[in-house]
């Protein structure tokens, strides 16, 4: 290659190598230049040789990394001849360093990469000769690829849409592929592109303008037009410009010419007609830039802690009371001052709000002064009567006043009248800052290493040979085997006679080992004393002298302590039990045939058994070695790997030779045949064939790009990484688009609301639905009043129809003619008529009427309340009449009193042929004749056998109880109906073979004589005159309780005009006596 074709950077590197090929040499008394060497005689500086030139020794070759080999200047191993007579790194079997690339033009040598705008080689096969990433060599010049732009020295992808830019401030120029700053309001623009930066603005007429419904606010923002959009509380609508303007403060400017209202921030201020400023309205006055009501006295101030400042009656205003210490004007008064501590304890004194004479100020409070009997904190304070304050108590030895005897904090201390300090009382002494009870012989409270002095204090006991005291404190020596003994007229702590001093300790004297415990008796000295036992290997004289467990003194041999026969000496410290092959040794040892534990052997050491080998997994084959399933490295047996085991998955991979190798980085060479993914470091990095080359390198996966300053590749903007980190999957742009994994759908929500991939489509998760844009998932409401954005969120609350619930003002609400159920989880339809089905009272609220007539839901039907009846319109509840003459609207209100009543002239009245009864609650037949007597009548009776009944007396109705056929008193009994003009017949009555027809004056006497011990049934049948019916059915009494029997037999006595007898009725042994007054009408 001609020199002119060598890239600029490479020529610079070559020049540096020529200028600095090595260290300079001294030759013949002068310094050779860096490009020279000294001849063998040391007399001349000769020029260094180029590559290929003959040479005779080291240092004669000019290029860096070259040597004299075979008497010729050649490049060193791993280096090859490059451009400009230089040695460059041979990258055919190695990796180039950062900032260089392996050049195919220079026999695979590592040469520097070439920057943008500099000359490059069009014949170079390496795609890495130009930098940065995404740069290519085109027409012998390094520049960014066709899909990239140069920016700040980097090649960045051209944009295709504004989503690739910073959408808040930039847009994509579709002509250049560059992200450009968006335009402000009023700036020129192109309608085809999203160029306008201001929200709610668009390009209209080649100018950025506000959208319809928005106003241009001083070219800074597009704001919603008012009054269509309501302004904030602190704003008013400028109707001329159609935007909201902040309200003016008091005395601030306002516009009085345009009829604008609400311009003043203070609600009690108006825009002054002349000044055009906000001023207080009449009846209000300015107080610290706030309009407050005027007042004349304190009664005019309603707010708490305010008073009327009325120096000038025309300008008086309510003002906040002054705090403690604040200024005031009314000397001796309290109305200007704020209460302290919730009490009336502050007055104006010397122009300041101050505590009154019974209180003193502490911080911002007035505290009631204490007295001799006041309750200060007894543990921390005392009452200083002179000051009236609770004062902190004084520590021990602190200055105090004897007039306050309880002023000392320390327990058992008092203020001394002699020293005026807090001192301990006589029974205590000071110790460690507290008063301690004095010690004595009767109160030995000192610690074990102390003794009690004659002054009652505890002091440390003296050690051996130190002075001591006699008397009652004689047991004062520190050594328990010493006593205070007088020697040469001095008292000192000396060993007792039973002990002797040894190394400043009193040890027991001995004749044998019995008194020595875990020591032995040394008889070599005078006197004999107990001494510590000796350890393994040390000299000994006695069998019990050895202290190591399981050791004894070898008296016949070495005269040292040795392990007994069943134990062995382990490191001259322990006597351990002799081992067996399987147990007894530490994990780092093995058991010899002699039963000793010895250290295991490393790889390569001679052995006879595999248990002797130290290295895990090693076996014994005359020497400790690795088995066939492992290979040795650094004295360790490493298991041969598979694709899924042994290797560290973060930093290693398993090659075809079953060895773990370090993974290689991005753009580094990788091995054909080995796993394409596992051997490369980083996410989405694979070993792949380089385009137009047979070589393989770790490069990014399809649709991924290299991350700056990181090992990983990341998916491009329109793609997302797969769960197994092997592929880049295309992101969905809206719901219902195809997908493989949920990560493709993550742009449509997060957390529980995030979209998922289900059945191959991006879908909302359970209980979520798409919004109108299909780019968000909205939560389906479970209860009414929950927040919502669209009606579909509320559909499940619709009850009988999805249209019952809709989203109103961002909350799920029931529609018109629907009401919530009790759980607020359904909308129920409002009932249209009484007796319609229902679940809650709200469905019936519109029926019946108002007040007590309102319908309620009873047994799942809309029903009128007690005392009301369903109206004929099935909508209104009518109040049931309680007596004749009650007001009414319909006949049904009166029929509760009997079917002989009707609603006439808005009142309940008797029908024709009937009249009001005695209680005015029912209508009876009007059978009055001209002479006032009653019509004739007679009874027919029937009877039969009924087990267990006795009837001693009965009373029956007379003919004035007959009435027309529309009879309402039947209840649960059978009705009597008219069969011809003179007789009655009764349905279901079990009549037997005897019927009597008797006149009425004979009937009571007949029944008084009746007795049926085993009657099956008894019936009574009244025969009325022509045109009349009996109001009750024939009574047919079955097997019932005595209470039911009495009620049935006696219920017919309903009118006061009956001649009533005394009756006694029995049933199953129960008898009831019934006495009724006899009232005669007409005849008895």
JSON list of C-alpha atoms in Angstrom, two decimals, residues 914-1058:
[
{"chain": "A", "resi": 914, "resn": "UNK", "atom": "CA", "xyz": [-128.51, -0.63, 56.29]},
{"chain": "A", "resi": 915, "resn": "UNK", "atom": "CA", "xyz": [-127.78, 1.58, 59.24]},
{"chain": "A", "resi": 916, "resn": "UNK", "atom": "CA", "xyz": [-124.86, 2.26, 61.56]},
{"chain": "A", "resi": 917, "resn": "UNK", "atom": "CA", "xyz": [-124.33, -0.27, 64.30]},
{"chain": "A", "resi": 918, "resn": "UNK", "atom": "CA", "xyz": [-123.91, 0.52, 67.98]},
{"chain": "A", "resi": 919, "resn": "UNK", "atom": "CA", "xyz": [-120.10, 1.11, 67.69]},
{"chain": "A", "resi": 920, "resn": "UNK", "atom": "CA", "xyz": [-120.40, 3.06, 64.41]},
{"chain": "A", "resi": 921, "resn": "UNK", "atom": "CA", "xyz": [-117.85, 0.65, 62.90]},
{"chain": "A", "resi": 922, "resn": "UNK", "atom": "CA", "xyz": [-120.22, -1.53, 60.88]},
{"chain": "A", "resi": 923, "resn": "UNK", "atom": "CA", "xyz": [-123.57, -1.38, 59.09]},
{"chain": "A", "resi": 924, "resn": "UNK", "atom": "CA", "xyz": [-126.45, -3.63, 60.16]},
{"chain": "A", "resi": 925, "resn": "UNK", "atom": "CA", "xyz": [-129.78, -4.38, 58.48]},
{"chain": "A", "resi": 926, "resn": "UNK", "atom": "CA", "xyz": [-132.23, -1.65, 59.01]},
{"chain": "A", "resi": 927, "resn": "UNK", "atom": "CA", "xyz": [-135.15, -3.97, 60.16]},
{"chain": "A", "resi": 928, "resn": "UNK", "atom": "CA", "xyz": [-136.94, -1.41, 62.17]},
{"chain": "A", "resi": 929, "resn": "UNK", "atom": "CA", "xyz": [-140.78, -1.59, 61.75]},
{"chain": "A", "resi": 930, "resn": "UNK", "atom": "CA", "xyz": [-143.28, 1.06, 62.47]},
{"chain": "A", "resi": 931, "resn": "UNK", "atom": "CA", "xyz": [-143.87, -0.13, 66.09]},
{"chain": "A", "resi": 932, "resn": "UNK", "atom": "CA", "xyz": [-140.16, -0.66, 66.74]},
{"chain": "A", "resi": 933, "resn": "UNK", "atom": "CA", "xyz": [-140.39, -4.49, 67.19]},
{"chain": "A", "resi": 934, "resn": "UNK", "atom": "CA", "xyz": [-138.13, -7.10, 65.64]},
{"chain": "A", "resi": 935, "resn": "UNK", "atom": "CA", "xyz": [-138.90, -9.63, 62.95]},
{"chain": "A", "resi": 936, "resn": "UNK", "atom": "CA", "xyz": [-139.52, -13.28, 63.82]},
{"chain": "A", "resi": 937, "resn": "UNK", "atom": "CA", "xyz": [-137.00, -16.08, 63.43]},
{"chain": "A", "resi": 938, "resn": "UNK", "atom": "CA", "xyz": [-136.23, -19.65, 64.51]},
{"chain": "A", "resi": 939, "resn": "UNK", "atom": "CA", "xyz": [-133.15, -21.96, 64.53]},
{"chain": "A", "resi": 940, "resn": "UNK", "atom": "CA", "xyz": [-132.38, -25.36, 63.11]},
{"chain": "A", "resi": 941, "resn": "UNK", "atom": "CA", "xyz": [-129.63, -27.41, 64.69]},
{"chain": "A", "resi": 942, "resn": "UNK", "atom": "CA", "xyz": [-127.82, -30.58, 63.77]},
{"chain": "A", "resi": 943, "resn": "UNK", "atom": "CA", "xyz": [-125.51, -32.68, 65.83]},
{"chain": "A", "resi": 944, "resn": "UNK", "atom": "CA", "xyz": [-123.43, -35.79, 65.56]},
{"chain": "A", "resi": 945, "resn": "UNK", "atom": "CA", "xyz": [-120.72, -37.72, 67.41]},
{"chain": "A", "resi": 946, "resn": "UNK", "atom": "CA", "xyz": [-117.46, -35.82, 68.19]},
{"chain": "A", "resi": 947, "resn": "UNK", "atom": "CA", "xyz": [-114.93, -37.54, 70.42]},
{"chain": "A", "resi": 948, "resn": "UNK", "atom": "CA", "xyz": [-114.01, -35.69, 73.61]},
{"chain": "A", "resi": 949, "resn": "UNK", "atom": "CA", "xyz": [-116.45, -32.76, 73.47]},
{"chain": "A", "resi": 950, "resn": "UNK", "atom": "CA", "xyz": [-118.84, -31.56, 76.15]},
{"chain": "A", "resi": 951, "resn": "UNK", "atom": "CA", "xyz": [-121.18, -28.67, 75.49]},
{"chain": "A", "resi": 952, "resn": "UNK", "atom": "CA", "xyz": [-123.03, -27.39, 78.53]},
{"chain": "A", "resi": 953, "resn": "UNK", "atom": "CA", "xyz": [-124.24, -24.05, 77.28]},
{"chain": "A", "resi": 954, "resn": "UNK", "atom": "CA", "xyz": [-124.14, -22.01, 74.08]},
{"chain": "A", "resi": 955, "resn": "UNK", "atom": "CA", "xyz": [-125.40, -18.65, 72.99]},
{"chain": "A", "resi": 956, "resn": "UNK", "atom": "CA", "xyz": [-126.65, -17.89, 69.48]},
{"chain": "A", "resi": 957, "resn": "UNK", "atom": "CA", "xyz": [-127.30, -14.81, 67.38]},
{"chain": "A", "resi": 958, "resn": "UNK", "atom": "CA", "xyz": [-130.82, -13.66, 66.55]},
{"chain": "A", "resi": 959, "resn": "UNK", "atom": "CA", "xyz": [-132.39, -12.57, 63.31]},
{"chain": "A", "resi": 960, "resn": "UNK", "atom": "CA", "xyz": [-131.07, -9.04, 63.32]},
{"chain": "A", "resi": 961, "resn": "UNK", "atom": "CA", "xyz": [-127.70, -10.51, 62.32]},
{"chain": "A", "resi": 962, "resn": "UNK", "atom": "CA", "xyz": [-128.96, -11.63, 58.95]},
{"chain": "A", "resi": 963, "resn": "UNK", "atom": "CA", "xyz": [-127.88, -9.41, 56.06]},
{"chain": "A", "resi": 964, "resn": "UNK", "atom": "CA", "xyz": [-127.54, -9.53, 52.25]},
{"chain": "A", "resi": 965, "resn": "UNK", "atom": "CA", "xyz": [-125.42, -12.18, 50.59]},
{"chain": "A", "resi": 966, "resn": "UNK", "atom": "CA", "xyz": [-122.31, -9.97, 50.31]},
{"chain": "A", "resi": 967, "resn": "UNK", "atom": "CA", "xyz": [-121.09, -11.14, 53.69]},
{"chain": "A", "resi": 968, "resn": "UNK", "atom": "CA", "xyz": [-117.42, -10.49, 54.78]},
{"chain": "A", "resi": 969, "resn": "UNK", "atom": "CA", "xyz": [-117.31, -12.21, 58.16]},
{"chain": "A", "resi": 970, "resn": "UNK", "atom": "CA", "xyz": [-116.67, -15.78, 57.00]},
{"chain": "A", "resi": 971, "resn": "UNK", "atom": "CA", "xyz": [-112.93, -15.87, 57.82]},
{"chain": "A", "resi": 972, "resn": "UNK", "atom": "CA", "xyz": [-111.78, -19.50, 57.50]},
{"chain": "A", "resi": 973, "resn": "UNK", "atom": "CA", "xyz": [-115.24, -21.08, 57.76]},
{"chain": "A", "resi": 974, "resn": "UNK", "atom": "CA", "xyz": [-117.70, -22.28, 55.12]},
{"chain": "A", "resi": 975, "resn": "UNK", "atom": "CA", "xyz": [-120.28, -19.80, 53.85]},
{"chain": "A", "resi": 976, "resn": "UNK", "atom": "CA", "xyz": [-124.05, -20.19, 54.28]},
{"chain": "A", "resi": 977, "resn": "UNK", "atom": "CA", "xyz": [-125.86, -19.50, 51.04]},
{"chain": "A", "resi": 978, "resn": "UNK", "atom": "CA", "xyz": [-129.53, -19.06, 50.27]},
{"chain": "A", "resi": 979, "resn": "UNK", "atom": "CA", "xyz": [-131.13, -22.07, 48.56]},
{"chain": "A", "resi": 980, "resn": "UNK", "atom": "CA", "xyz": [-134.74, -20.91, 48.38]},
{"chain": "A", "resi": 981, "resn": "UNK", "atom": "CA", "xyz": [-137.00, -18.32, 49.97]},
{"chain": "A", "resi": 982, "resn": "UNK", "atom": "CA", "xyz": [-137.17, -19.95, 53.41]},
{"chain": "A", "resi": 983, "resn": "UNK", "atom": "CA", "xyz": [-134.18, -22.24, 54.12]},
{"chain": "A", "resi": 984, "resn": "UNK", "atom": "CA", "xyz": [-130.37, -22.21, 54.22]},
{"chain": "A", "resi": 985, "resn": "UNK", "atom": "CA", "xyz": [-127.91, -24.94, 53.35]},
{"chain": "A", "resi": 986, "resn": "UNK", "atom": "CA", "xyz": [-124.27, -25.22, 54.60]},
{"chain": "A", "resi": 987, "resn": "UNK", "atom": "CA", "xyz": [-121.42, -26.63, 52.55]},
{"chain": "A", "resi": 988, "resn": "UNK", "atom": "CA", "xyz": [-119.01, -29.18, 54.06]},
{"chain": "A", "resi": 989, "resn": "UNK", "atom": "CA", "xyz": [-121.02, -29.53, 57.27]},
{"chain": "A", "resi": 990, "resn": "UNK", "atom": "CA", "xyz": [-120.94, -33.17, 58.38]},
{"chain": "A", "resi": 991, "resn": "UNK", "atom": "CA", "xyz": [-124.65, -33.36, 59.26]},
{"chain": "A", "resi": 992, "resn": "UNK", "atom": "CA", "xyz": [-126.02, -36.51, 60.82]},
{"chain": "A", "resi": 993, "resn": "UNK", "atom": "CA", "xyz": [-129.59, -37.68, 61.01]},
{"chain": "A", "resi": 994, "resn": "UNK", "atom": "CA", "xyz": [-131.24, -35.26, 63.46]},
{"chain": "A", "resi": 995, "resn": "UNK", "atom": "CA", "xyz": [-132.42, -31.74, 62.58]},
{"chain": "A", "resi": 996, "resn": "UNK", "atom": "CA", "xyz": [-134.64, -29.73, 64.88]},
{"chain": "A", "resi": 997, "resn": "UNK", "atom": "CA", "xyz": [-136.56, -26.62, 64.07]},
{"chain": "A", "resi": 998, "resn": "UNK", "atom": "CA", "xyz": [-137.24, -24.69, 67.24]},
{"chain": "A", "resi": 999, "resn": "UNK", "atom": "CA", "xyz": [-138.56, -21.25, 68.11]},
{"chain": "A", "resi": 1000, "resn": "UNK", "atom": "CA", "xyz": [-135.98, -18.95, 69.55]},
{"chain": "A", "resi": 1001, "resn": "UNK", "atom": "CA", "xyz": [-137.36, -18.84, 73.11]},
{"chain": "A", "resi": 1002, "resn": "UNK", "atom": "CA", "xyz": [-136.89, -22.60, 73.41]},
{"chain": "A", "resi": 1003, "resn": "UNK", "atom": "CA", "xyz": [-133.36, -22.86, 71.93]},
{"chain": "A", "resi": 1004, "resn": "UNK", "atom": "CA", "xyz": [-131.23, -21.77, 74.93]},
{"chain": "A", "resi": 1005, "resn": "UNK", "atom": "CA", "xyz": [-133.03, -24.23, 77.19]},
{"chain": "A", "resi": 1006, "resn": "UNK", "atom": "CA", "xyz": [-132.49, -27.01, 74.71]},
{"chain": "A", "resi": 1007, "resn": "UNK", "atom": "CA", "xyz": [-128.71, -26.58, 74.65]},
{"chain": "A", "resi": 1008, "resn": "UNK", "atom": "CA", "xyz": [-128.46, -26.24, 78.38]},
{"chain": "A", "resi": 1009, "resn": "UNK", "atom": "CA", "xyz": [-129.73, -29.83, 78.58]},
{"chain": "A", "resi": 1010, "resn": "UNK", "atom": "CA", "xyz": [-127.50, -31.21, 75.83]},
{"chain": "A", "resi": 1011, "resn": "UNK", "atom": "CA", "xyz": [-124.50, -33.37, 76.71]},
{"chain": "A", "resi": 1012, "resn": "UNK", "atom": "CA", "xyz": [-122.64, -35.39, 74.12]},
{"chain": "A", "resi": 1013, "resn": "UNK", "atom": "CA", "xyz": [-119.92, -37.49, 75.80]},
{"chain": "A", "resi": 1014, "resn": "UNK", "atom": "CA", "xyz": [-118.57, -38.78, 72.46]},
{"chain": "A", "resi": 1015, "resn": "UNK", "atom": "CA", "xyz": [-119.77, -36.22, 69.85]},
{"chain": "A", "resi": 1016, "resn": "UNK", "atom": "CA", "xyz": [-118.14, -36.19, 66.38]},
{"chain": "A", "resi": 1017, "resn": "UNK", "atom": "CA", "xyz": [-119.51, -32.83, 65.27]},
{"chain": "A", "resi": 1018, "resn": "UNK", "atom": "CA", "xyz": [-121.93, -30.17, 66.24]},
{"chain": "A", "resi": 1019, "resn": "UNK", "atom": "CA", "xyz": [-123.48, -27.61, 63.95]},
{"chain": "A", "resi": 1020, "resn": "UNK", "atom": "CA", "xyz": [-125.87, -24.71, 64.20]},
{"chain": "A", "resi": 1021, "resn": "UNK", "atom": "CA", "xyz": [-127.95, -23.50, 61.31]},
{"chain": "A", "resi": 1022, "resn": "UNK", "atom": "CA", "xyz": [-130.09, -20.38, 61.36]},
{"chain": "A", "resi": 1023, "resn": "UNK", "atom": "CA", "xyz": [-133.12, -20.14, 59.10]},
{"chain": "A", "resi": 1024, "resn": "UNK", "atom": "CA", "xyz": [-133.76, -16.53, 58.23]},
{"chain": "A", "resi": 1025, "resn": "UNK", "atom": "CA", "xyz": [-136.85, -14.88, 56.83]},
{"chain": "A", "resi": 1026, "resn": "UNK", "atom": "CA", "xyz": [-137.18, -14.28, 53.15]},
{"chain": "A", "resi": 1027, "resn": "UNK", "atom": "CA", "xyz": [-134.58, -11.81, 51.87]},
{"chain": "A", "resi": 1028, "resn": "UNK", "atom": "CA", "xyz": [-132.06, -12.39, 54.73]},
{"chain": "A", "resi": 1029, "resn": "UNK", "atom": "CA", "xyz": [-128.91, -14.43, 55.23]},
{"chain": "A", "resi": 1030, "resn": "UNK", "atom": "CA", "xyz": [-127.13, -15.41, 58.41]},
{"chain": "A", "resi": 1031, "resn": "UNK", "atom": "CA", "xyz": [-123.83, -13.50, 58.71]},
{"chain": "A", "resi": 1032, "resn": "UNK", "atom": "CA", "xyz": [-121.78, -16.52, 59.88]},
{"chain": "A", "resi": 1033, "resn": "UNK", "atom": "CA", "xyz": [-121.38, -20.04, 58.51]},
{"chain": "A", "resi": 1034, "resn": "UNK", "atom": "CA", "xyz": [-122.58, -23.13, 60.24]},
{"chain": "A", "resi": 1035, "resn": "UNK", "atom": "CA", "xyz": [-119.86, -24.01, 62.69]},
{"chain": "A", "resi": 1036, "resn": "UNK", "atom": "CA", "xyz": [-118.17, -27.32, 62.06]},
{"chain": "A", "resi": 1037, "resn": "UNK", "atom": "CA", "xyz": [-115.72, -28.01, 64.90]},
{"chain": "A", "resi": 1038, "resn": "UNK", "atom": "CA", "xyz": [-112.90, -30.45, 64.26]},
{"chain": "A", "resi": 1039, "resn": "UNK", "atom": "CA", "xyz": [-110.13, -31.68, 66.58]},
{"chain": "A", "resi": 1040, "resn": "UNK", "atom": "CA", "xyz": [-108.62, -28.39, 67.86]},
{"chain": "A", "resi": 1041, "resn": "UNK", "atom": "CA", "xyz": [-107.04, -27.02, 71.03]},
{"chain": "A", "resi": 1042, "resn": "UNK", "atom": "CA", "xyz": [-109.22, -25.86, 73.89]},
{"chain": "A", "resi": 1043, "resn": "UNK", "atom": "CA", "xyz": [-108.30, -22.19, 73.20]},
{"chain": "A", "resi": 1044, "resn": "UNK", "atom": "CA", "xyz": [-109.33, -22.54, 69.52]},
{"chain": "A", "resi": 1045, "resn": "UNK", "atom": "CA", "xyz": [-112.54, -24.29, 70.53]},
{"chain": "A", "resi": 1046, "resn": "UNK", "atom": "CA", "xyz": [-113.56, -21.60, 73.00]},
{"chain": "A", "resi": 1047, "resn": "UNK", "atom": "CA", "xyz": [-112.84, -18.89, 70.46]},
{"chain": "A", "resi": 1048, "resn": "UNK", "atom": "CA", "xyz": [-114.93, -20.62, 67.76]},
{"chain": "A", "resi": 1049, "resn": "UNK", "atom": "CA", "xyz": [-117.92, -21.50, 69.93]},
{"chain": "A", "resi": 1050, "resn": "UNK", "atom": "CA", "xyz": [-118.20, -18.11, 71.62]},
{"chain": "A", "resi": 1051, "resn": "UNK", "atom": "CA", "xyz": [-117.31, -15.81, 68.72]},
{"chain": "A", "resi": 1052, "resn": "UNK", "atom": "CA", "xyz": [-120.90, -15.39, 67.48]},
{"chain": "A", "resi": 1053, "resn": "UNK", "atom": "CA", "xyz": [-121.93, -13.14, 70.38]},
{"chain": "A", "resi": 1054, "resn": "UNK", "atom": "CA", "xyz": [-121.30, -9.85, 68.65]},
{"chain": "A", "resi": 1055, "resn": "UNK", "atom": "CA", "xyz": [-124.30, -7.60, 69.31]},
{"chain": "A", "resi": 1056, "resn": "UNK", "atom": "CA", "xyz": [-125.36, -5.92, 72.53]},
{"chain": "A", "resi": 1057, "resn": "UNK", "atom": "CA", "xyz": [-129.02, -6.60, 71.87]},
{"chain": "A", "resi": 1058, "resn": "UNK", "atom": "CA", "xyz": [-128.64, -10.32, 72.70]}
]
